XYZ file of C-alpha atoms in Angstrom:
82
model
C -5.595 7.876 80.385
C -8.317 7.014 77.893
C -8.573 10.527 76.480
C -7.863 11.297 72.898
C -4.367 12.827 72.649
C -5.617 15.459 70.234
C -8.331 16.546 72.664
C -5.799 16.777 75.479
C -3.505 18.912 73.320
C -6.378 21.215 72.355
C -7.475 21.651 75.970
C -3.904 22.407 77.037
C -3.688 24.997 74.281
C -7.015 26.516 75.371
C -5.902 26.899 78.988
C -2.492 28.261 77.935
C -4.217 30.930 75.857
C -6.677 31.639 78.669
C -3.811 32.163 81.116
C -1.981 34.351 78.614
C -5.022 36.592 78.162
C -5.453 36.834 81.927
C -1.784 37.812 82.311
C -2.148 40.595 79.762
C -5.253 42.014 81.416
C -3.867 41.683 84.929
C -0.552 43.276 83.911
C -2.426 46.320 82.602
C -4.357 46.545 85.879
C -1.161 46.216 87.915
C 0.546 48.935 85.878
C -2.446 51.236 86.283
C -2.410 50.536 90.020
C 1.235 51.563 90.289
C 2.693 48.122 90.984
C 6.482 47.955 91.143
C 6.431 44.481 89.566
C 3.378 44.340 87.280
C 4.615 41.380 85.216
C 5.388 39.208 88.240
C 2.116 40.164 89.926
C 0.145 39.372 86.770
C 1.853 36.000 86.299
C 1.134 34.954 89.879
C -2.488 36.090 89.772
C -3.156 34.436 86.414
C -1.625 31.183 87.627
C -3.789 31.149 90.759
C -6.967 31.930 88.821
C -6.351 29.267 86.172
C -5.551 26.708 88.867
C -8.793 27.603 90.641
C -10.820 27.183 87.439
C -9.118 23.881 86.589
C -9.754 22.590 90.088
C -13.422 23.495 89.884
C -13.789 21.773 86.514
C -11.930 18.694 87.723
C -14.152 18.460 90.815
C -17.205 18.738 88.562
C -16.011 15.843 86.381
C -14.946 13.687 89.352
C -18.372 14.116 90.968
C -20.024 12.631 87.902
C -21.135 16.115 86.829
C -23.224 16.584 89.983
C -21.266 19.237 91.912
C -21.497 22.338 89.760
C -18.362 24.461 89.329
C -20.403 27.422 90.571
C -21.335 25.695 93.836
C -20.502 28.079 96.727
C -18.559 30.206 94.259
C -19.055 33.487 96.137
C -17.662 32.049 99.362
C -14.745 30.396 97.551
C -13.810 33.622 95.778
C -13.956 35.540 99.063
C -11.555 33.005 100.574
C -9.306 33.264 97.542
C -9.238 37.061 97.793
C -8.118 37.089 101.429
């Protein structure tokens, strides 16, 4: 809303690159693990992980920078993995 358009574009580019790097790494892991659909698996996993990170950062900002993104991280990751 009041954000600088250039900053928004740069952050979008950052997260696009982050997701792309995750996809590449996860695709290699899926191929090594013998997945029948390594590209699809990697895309889905990367999307979930980026969404999780974005949600944590958004919650941090909405809380006035009081609720750390790492708050209860172990428990959240366990839930995500199940």
